[in-house]
PDB file of C-alpha atoms in Angstrom:
ATOM      1  CA  MET N  10       0.000   0.000   0.000  1.00 96.00           C
ATOM      2  CA  HIS N  11       1.106   3.548  -0.647  1.00 97.00           C
ATOM      3  CA  ILE N  12      -0.530   6.871   0.079  1.00 98.00           C
ATOM      4  CA  ARG N  13      -0.636   9.670  -2.452  1.00 98.00           C
ATOM      5  CA  ALA N  14      -2.407  12.972  -2.997  1.00 97.00           C
ATOM      6  CA  TYR N  15      -5.998  12.997  -4.236  1.00 97.00           C
ATOM      7  CA  ARG N  16      -6.498  13.422  -7.991  1.00 96.00           C
ATOM      8  CA  ASP N  17      -9.707  14.625  -9.662  1.00 94.00           C
ATOM      9  CA  SER N  18      -9.845  11.328 -11.557  1.00 95.00           C
ATOM     10  CA  ASP N  19     -10.204   9.507  -8.191  1.00 96.00           C
ATOM     11  CA  LEU N  20     -13.672  10.933  -7.525  1.00 96.00           C
ATOM     12  CA  PRO N  21     -15.835   8.116  -8.983  1.00 96.00           C
ATOM     13  CA  LEU N  22     -13.916   5.406  -7.105  1.00 96.00           C
ATOM     14  CA  LEU N  23     -13.881   7.395  -3.864  1.00 97.00           C
ATOM     15  CA  CYS N  24     -17.646   7.825  -4.115  1.00 96.00           C
ATOM     16  CA  GLN N  25     -17.956   4.046  -4.491  1.00 97.00           C
ATOM     17  CA  ILE N  26     -15.695   3.461  -1.481  1.00 97.00           C
ATOM     18  CA  PHE N  27     -17.777   5.909   0.571  1.00 95.00           C
ATOM     19  CA  LEU N  28     -21.088   4.289  -0.377  1.00 96.00           C
ATOM     20  CA  ARG N  29     -19.827   0.755   0.262  1.00 96.00           C
ATOM     21  CA  ALA N  30     -18.219   1.735   3.573  1.00 95.00           C
ATOM     22  CA  VAL N  31     -21.423   3.349   4.806  1.00 94.00           C
ATOM     23  CA  ARG N  32     -23.704   0.553   3.585  1.00 94.00           C
ATOM     24  CA  GLU N  33     -21.500  -2.380   4.568  1.00 94.00           C
ATOM     25  CA  THR N  34     -19.093  -1.366   7.331  1.00 92.00           C
ATOM     26  CA  ALA N  35     -21.127   1.284   9.182  1.00 90.00           C
ATOM     27  CA  SER N  36     -24.329  -0.756   8.984  1.00 88.00           C
ATOM     28  CA  ARG N  37     -23.190  -2.603  12.140  1.00 89.00           C
ATOM     29  CA  ASP N  38     -23.508   0.639  14.105  1.00 88.00           C
ATOM     30  CA  TYR N  39     -26.442   2.445  12.484  1.00 88.00           C
ATOM     31  CA  THR N  40     -30.072   1.703  11.637  1.00 88.00           C
ATOM     32  CA  PRO N  41     -31.248   1.116   8.046  1.00 91.00           C
ATOM     33  CA  GLY N  42     -32.891   4.567   8.079  1.00 88.00           C
ATOM     34  CA  GLN N  43     -29.685   6.227   9.210  1.00 87.00           C
ATOM     35  CA  ILE N  44     -27.689   4.385   6.531  1.00 88.00           C
ATOM     36  CA  ALA N  45     -30.182   5.392   3.821  1.00 90.00           C
ATOM     37  CA  ALA N  46     -29.927   9.059   4.863  1.00 87.00           C
ATOM     38  CA  TRP N  47     -26.124   8.963   4.995  1.00 84.00           C
ATOM     39  CA  ALA N  48     -25.380   6.888   1.884  1.00 88.00           C
ATOM     40  CA  GLN N  49     -25.970   9.577  -0.715  1.00 90.00           C
ATOM     41  CA  VAL N  50     -23.477  11.344  -2.956  1.00 90.00           C
ATOM     42  CA  ASP N  51     -23.900  14.596  -4.834  1.00 90.00           C
ATOM     43  CA  GLU N  52     -20.851  14.341  -7.126  1.00 90.00           C
ATOM     44  CA  THR N  53     -20.852  18.075  -7.911  1.00 93.00           C
ATOM     45  CA  ARG N  54     -20.780  18.926  -4.196  1.00 92.00           C
ATOM     46  CA  TRP N  55     -18.152  16.260  -3.505  1.00 92.00           C
ATOM     47  CA  ARG N  56     -15.946  17.479  -6.380  1.00 94.00           C
ATOM     48  CA  GLN N  57     -16.009  20.997  -4.896  1.00 94.00           C
ATOM     49  CA  LYS N  58     -15.499  19.705  -1.348  1.00 90.00           C
ATOM     50  CA  LEU N  59     -12.459  17.691  -2.412  1.00 92.00           C
ATOM     51  CA  ALA N  60     -11.053  20.640  -4.390  1.00 92.00           C
ATOM     52  CA  ASP N  61     -11.225  22.701  -1.178  1.00 92.00           C
ATOM     53  CA  SER N  62      -9.579  19.960   0.917  1.00 94.00           C
ATOM     54  CA  ILE N  63      -6.276  18.287   1.469  1.00 94.00           C
ATOM     55  CA  GLY N  64      -7.001  14.771   0.285  1.00 96.00           C
ATOM     56  CA  LEU N  65      -4.929  11.617   0.566  1.00 98.00           C
ATOM     57  CA  VAL N  66      -5.700   8.293  -1.079  1.00 98.00           C
ATOM     58  CA  ALA N  67      -4.491   4.843  -0.018  1.00 98.00           C
ATOM     59  CA  VAL N  68      -3.683   2.707  -3.063  1.00 98.00           C
ATOM     60  CA  VAL N  69      -3.115  -1.046  -3.394  1.00 97.00           C
ATOM     61  CA  ASN N  70      -2.246  -2.543  -6.785  1.00 96.00           C
ATOM     62  CA  SER N  71      -3.017   0.802  -8.486  1.00 95.00           C
ATOM     63  CA  GLN N  72      -6.547   0.834  -6.992  1.00 96.00           C
ATOM     64  CA  PRO N  73      -7.773   3.323  -4.375  1.00 98.00           C
ATOM     65  CA  VAL N  74      -8.839   1.456  -1.228  1.00 98.00           C
ATOM     66  CA  GLY N  75      -9.368   4.352   1.175  1.00 98.00           C
ATOM     67  CA  PHE N  76      -9.167   8.104   1.540  1.00 97.00           C
ATOM     68  CA  ILE N  77      -9.021  10.939   4.045  1.00 96.00           C
ATOM     69  CA  THR N  78      -9.715  14.649   3.624  1.00 95.00           C
ATOM     70  CA  ALA N  79      -9.230  17.710   5.774  1.00 95.00           C
ATOM     71  CA  ILE N  80     -10.472  21.246   5.459  1.00 92.00           C
ATOM     72  CA  GLY N  81      -8.087  23.381   7.450  1.00 91.00           C
ATOM     73  CA  THR N  82      -7.319  21.388  10.584  1.00 91.00           C
ATOM     74  CA  HIS N  83     -10.651  19.548  10.589  1.00 91.00           C
ATOM     75  CA  ILE N  84     -10.752  15.987   9.259  1.00 92.00           C
ATOM     76  CA  ASP N  85     -13.840  15.835   7.092  1.00 92.00           C
ATOM     77  CA  LEU N  86     -13.865  12.356   5.545  1.00 92.00           C
ATOM     78  CA  LEU N  87     -12.181   9.017   6.304  1.00 94.00           C
ATOM     79  CA  PHE N  88     -13.437   5.930   4.518  1.00 94.00           C
ATOM     80  CA  VAL N  89     -11.901   2.566   3.684  1.00 97.00           C
ATOM     81  CA  SER N  90     -13.234  -0.060   1.314  1.00 97.00           C
ATOM     82  CA  PRO N  91     -15.029  -2.811   3.269  1.00 96.00           C
ATOM     83  CA  ASP N  92     -12.744  -5.321   1.520  1.00 95.00           C
ATOM     84  CA  ARG N  93      -9.786  -3.656   3.238  1.00 94.00           C
ATOM     85  CA  ALA N  94     -11.346  -2.755   6.593  1.00 88.00           C
ATOM     86  CA  ARG N  95      -9.361  -3.377   9.765  1.00 87.00           C
ATOM     87  CA  GLN N  96      -6.069  -3.764   7.909  1.00 91.00           C
ATOM     88  CA  GLY N  97      -4.472  -0.550   9.178  1.00 93.00           C
ATOM     89  CA  ILE N  98      -5.386   1.568   6.156  1.00 97.00           C
ATOM     90  CA  GLY N  99      -7.487   4.068   8.111  1.00 94.00           C
ATOM     91  CA  GLY N 100      -4.717   4.486  10.664  1.00 93.00           C
ATOM     92  CA  ALA N 101      -2.095   4.917   7.951  1.00 97.00           C
ATOM     93  CA  LEU N 102      -4.225   7.626   6.346  1.00 97.00           C
ATOM     94  CA  ILE N 103      -4.636   9.416   9.702  1.00 91.00           C
ATOM     95  CA  GLU N 104      -0.880   9.276  10.308  1.00 94.00           C
ATOM     96  CA  ALA N 105      -0.095  10.525   6.790  1.00 96.00           C
ATOM     97  CA  LEU N 106      -2.504  13.418   7.230  1.00 94.00           C
ATOM     98  CA  CYS N 107      -1.006  14.339  10.611  1.00 91.00           C
ATOM     99  CA  VAL N 108       2.374  14.732   8.879  1.00 92.00           C
ATOM    100  CA  GLN N 109       0.759  17.515   6.814  1.00 88.00           C
ATOM    101  CA  TYR N 110      -0.060  19.363  10.071  1.00 86.00           C
ATOM    102  CA  PRO N 111       3.016  19.190  12.321  1.00 84.00           C
ATOM    103  CA  ALA N 112       2.434  20.511  15.848  1.00 77.00           C
ATOM    104  CA  GLN N 113      -1.208  21.372  15.139  1.00 85.00           C
ATOM    105  CA  ILE N 114      -4.349  20.050  16.772  1.00 86.00           C
ATOM    106  CA  LEU N 115      -6.651  18.260  14.344  1.00 84.00           C
ATOM    107  CA  THR N 116     -10.355  17.817  15.000  1.00 81.00           C
ATOM    108  CA  VAL N 117     -12.886  15.339  13.652  1.00 85.00           C
ATOM    109  CA  ASP N 118     -16.571  14.598  14.040  1.00 83.00           C
ATOM    110  CA  ALA N 119     -16.078  10.829  13.941  1.00 78.00           C
ATOM    111  CA  SER N 120     -18.810   8.317  13.300  1.00 84.00           C
ATOM    112  CA  ILE N 121     -19.457   5.557  15.813  1.00 85.00           C
ATOM    113  CA  THR N 122     -17.745   3.196  13.371  1.00 87.00           C
ATOM    114  CA  ALA N 123     -14.615   5.341  12.916  1.00 85.00           C
ATOM    115  CA  LYS N 124     -14.217   6.415  16.549  1.00 85.00           C
ATOM    116  CA  PRO N 125     -12.017   3.440  17.587  1.00 82.00           C
ATOM    117  CA  CYS N 126      -9.585   4.154  14.747  1.00 80.00           C
ATOM    118  CA  PHE N 127      -9.261   7.793  15.741  1.00 80.00           C
ATOM    119  CA  THR N 128      -8.891   7.072  19.470  1.00 85.00           C
ATOM    120  CA  ALA N 129      -6.224   4.460  18.675  1.00 86.00           C
ATOM    121  CA  HIS N 130      -4.271   7.254  16.991  1.00 80.00           C
ATOM    122  CA  GLY N 131      -4.411   9.678  19.893  1.00 83.00           C
ATOM    123  CA  PHE N 132      -7.661  11.533  19.279  1.00 78.00           C
ATOM    124  CA  LYS N 133      -9.765  12.274  22.361  1.00 82.00           C
ATOM    125  CA  VAL N 134     -13.540  12.421  22.635  1.00 79.00           C
ATOM    126  CA  VAL N 135     -14.522  15.941  23.639  1.00 79.00           C
ATOM    127  CA  ALA N 136     -18.284  15.545  23.249  1.00 71.00           C
ATOM    128  CA  GLU N 137     -20.772  13.065  21.830  1.00 66.00           C
ATOM    129  CA  GLN N 138     -22.937  14.472  19.062  1.00 63.00           C
ATOM    130  CA  ARG N 139     -26.222  13.677  17.386  1.00 60.00           C
ATOM    131  CA  VAL N 140     -26.411  14.711  13.748  1.00 56.00           C
ATOM    132  CA  ALA N 141     -29.600  15.450  11.815  1.00 54.00           C
ATOM    133  CA  ALA N 142     -29.269  14.223   8.242  1.00 54.00           C
ATOM    134  CA  ARG N 143     -31.427  14.187   5.142  1.00 52.00           C
ATOM    135  CA  GLY N 144     -35.079  13.685   5.898  1.00 51.00           C
ATOM    136  CA  GLY N 145     -34.574  14.600   9.559  1.00 50.00           C
ATOM    137  CA  VAL N 146     -32.953  11.247  10.391  1.00 45.00           C
ATOM    138  CA  VAL N 147     -30.749  11.595  13.477  1.00 47.00           C
ATOM    139  CA  TYR N 148     -27.555   9.618  14.016  1.00 40.00           C
TER     140      TYR N 148
END
């Protein structure tokens, strides 16, 4: 595995990774209604979001298998393909991103599913949150 900068051409595969990670990996921690509200992609919005972010992509055999983004010092997205879950890819992406921000405090609004990965890499829970998503679904 190697980690490289995000490229615009990555967008379709990263959207697929996101959708699969939410539907397959996060489904252990969230209800079907919460998953349905979360598992939506507006590619135009995502393209702009990624253009405004620092993005790193984990690649195995020339295929993206995970990604992380940050806007300023806030980690916005971290998703790993369900086929590669729990193989250290999320942690490697967190560590690679932290190198981009030496001696700075990074924040994240982590999902229930991602929280153990972040805490294993030194992040602390400051407050639990409830998020209202599309259709008023709370998670």
